[in-house]
């Protein structure tokens, strides 16, 4: 009878310890950011080249005009004002 009680005690103690370790691992993962907590990893914003000057800017900050990407509004206006086709000669 004594061995049975000891076996039951060891079983519950190991279950308690296992749960405690899993909680500690979950807290450690959550402290490392959203990628470790199961969410999709956040990729950096890709850089795009300005059609006017060639400077690379983040895609979220680029200005899109006439199908081209620009680093600033001034470059977009300058590119739009440039003559095209036969006028360019």
Short mmCIF file of C-alpha atoms in Angstrom, two decimals:
data_model
loop_
_atom_site.label_atom_id
_atom_site.label_comp_id
_atom_site.label_asym_id
_atom_site.label_seq_id
_atom_site.Cartn_x
_atom_site.Cartn_y
_atom_site.Cartn_z
CA UNK A 1 0.00 0.00 0.00
CA UNK A 2 2.84 2.31 0.86
CA UNK A 3 4.48 1.79 -2.55
CA UNK A 4 1.23 2.56 -4.32
CA UNK A 5 0.87 5.87 -2.47
CA UNK A 6 4.50 6.71 -3.23
CA UNK A 7 3.93 5.92 -6.93
CA UNK A 8 0.84 8.15 -7.02
CA UNK A 9 2.76 10.97 -5.32
CA UNK A 10 5.66 10.68 -7.80
CA UNK A 11 3.22 10.72 -10.72
CA UNK A 12 1.49 13.92 -9.58
CA UNK A 13 4.80 15.59 -8.68
CA UNK A 14 6.21 14.84 -12.14
CA UNK A 15 3.05 16.17 -13.81
CA UNK A 16 3.28 19.37 -11.77
CA UNK A 17 6.95 19.79 -12.66
CA UNK A 18 6.27 19.14 -16.35
CA UNK A 19 3.55 21.82 -16.45
CA UNK A 20 5.80 24.29 -14.63
CA UNK A 21 8.60 23.74 -17.18
CA UNK A 22 6.22 24.17 -20.14
CA UNK A 23 4.95 27.47 -18.72
CA UNK A 24 8.53 28.69 -18.28
CA UNK A 25 9.36 27.77 -21.90
CA UNK A 26 6.22 29.55 -23.15
CA UNK A 27 7.15 32.69 -21.24
CA UNK A 28 10.68 32.59 -22.66
CA UNK A 29 9.32 32.28 -26.22
CA UNK A 30 6.88 35.15 -25.71
CA UNK A 31 9.68 37.44 -24.53
CA UNK A 32 11.61 36.95 -27.78
CA UNK A 33 9.00 38.71 -29.95
CA UNK A 34 6.09 37.80 -32.23
CA UNK A 35 8.06 35.38 -34.41
CA UNK A 36 8.80 33.11 -31.45
CA UNK A 37 5.24 33.20 -30.10
CA UNK A 38 3.77 31.38 -33.10
CA UNK A 39 2.90 34.38 -35.28
CA UNK A 40 4.31 34.82 -38.75
CA UNK A 41 7.75 36.42 -38.76
CA UNK A 42 7.76 40.04 -39.85
CA UNK A 43 9.88 40.54 -42.95
CA UNK A 44 11.70 43.81 -43.49
CA UNK A 45 10.19 46.34 -45.88
CA UNK A 46 11.83 45.79 -49.31
CA UNK A 47 13.82 48.63 -50.83
CA UNK A 48 12.86 50.06 -54.23
CA UNK A 49 14.99 52.20 -56.55
CA UNK A 50 14.00 55.77 -57.38
CA UNK A 51 13.41 56.11 -61.14
CA UNK A 52 14.92 59.61 -61.10
CA UNK A 53 18.05 59.49 -58.94
CA UNK A 54 18.58 55.77 -58.19
CA UNK A 55 18.42 56.08 -54.40
CA UNK A 56 16.88 53.07 -52.66
CA UNK A 57 13.98 53.79 -50.28
CA UNK A 58 11.63 51.50 -48.34
CA UNK A 59 8.63 50.43 -50.42
CA UNK A 60 6.21 51.82 -47.84
CA UNK A 61 7.77 55.32 -48.13
CA UNK A 62 8.15 55.37 -51.93
CA UNK A 63 5.90 57.58 -54.04
CA UNK A 64 4.32 55.80 -57.02
CA UNK A 65 3.55 57.86 -60.10
CA UNK A 66 2.97 56.66 -63.68
CA UNK A 67 4.06 53.14 -62.75
CA UNK A 68 7.45 54.27 -61.37
CA UNK A 69 8.64 54.57 -57.79
CA UNK A 70 10.34 57.70 -56.46
CA UNK A 71 12.09 58.67 -53.25
CA UNK A 72 10.32 62.06 -53.02
CA UNK A 73 7.51 64.05 -54.61
CA UNK A 74 10.00 66.44 -56.24
CA UNK A 75 11.57 63.59 -58.22
CA UNK A 76 8.12 62.35 -59.28
CA UNK A 77 7.25 65.84 -60.61
CA UNK A 78 10.62 66.18 -62.34
CA UNK A 79 10.20 62.78 -64.01
CA UNK A 80 6.64 63.62 -65.11
CA UNK A 81 7.77 66.97 -66.58
CA UNK A 82 10.48 65.33 -68.69
CA UNK A 83 9.49 65.10 -72.36
CA UNK A 84 8.84 61.63 -73.75
CA UNK A 85 8.64 60.06 -77.21
CA UNK A 86 9.40 62.39 -80.13
CA UNK A 87 9.58 65.42 -77.83
CA UNK A 88 12.59 63.94 -76.05
CA UNK A 89 14.86 64.48 -79.08
#
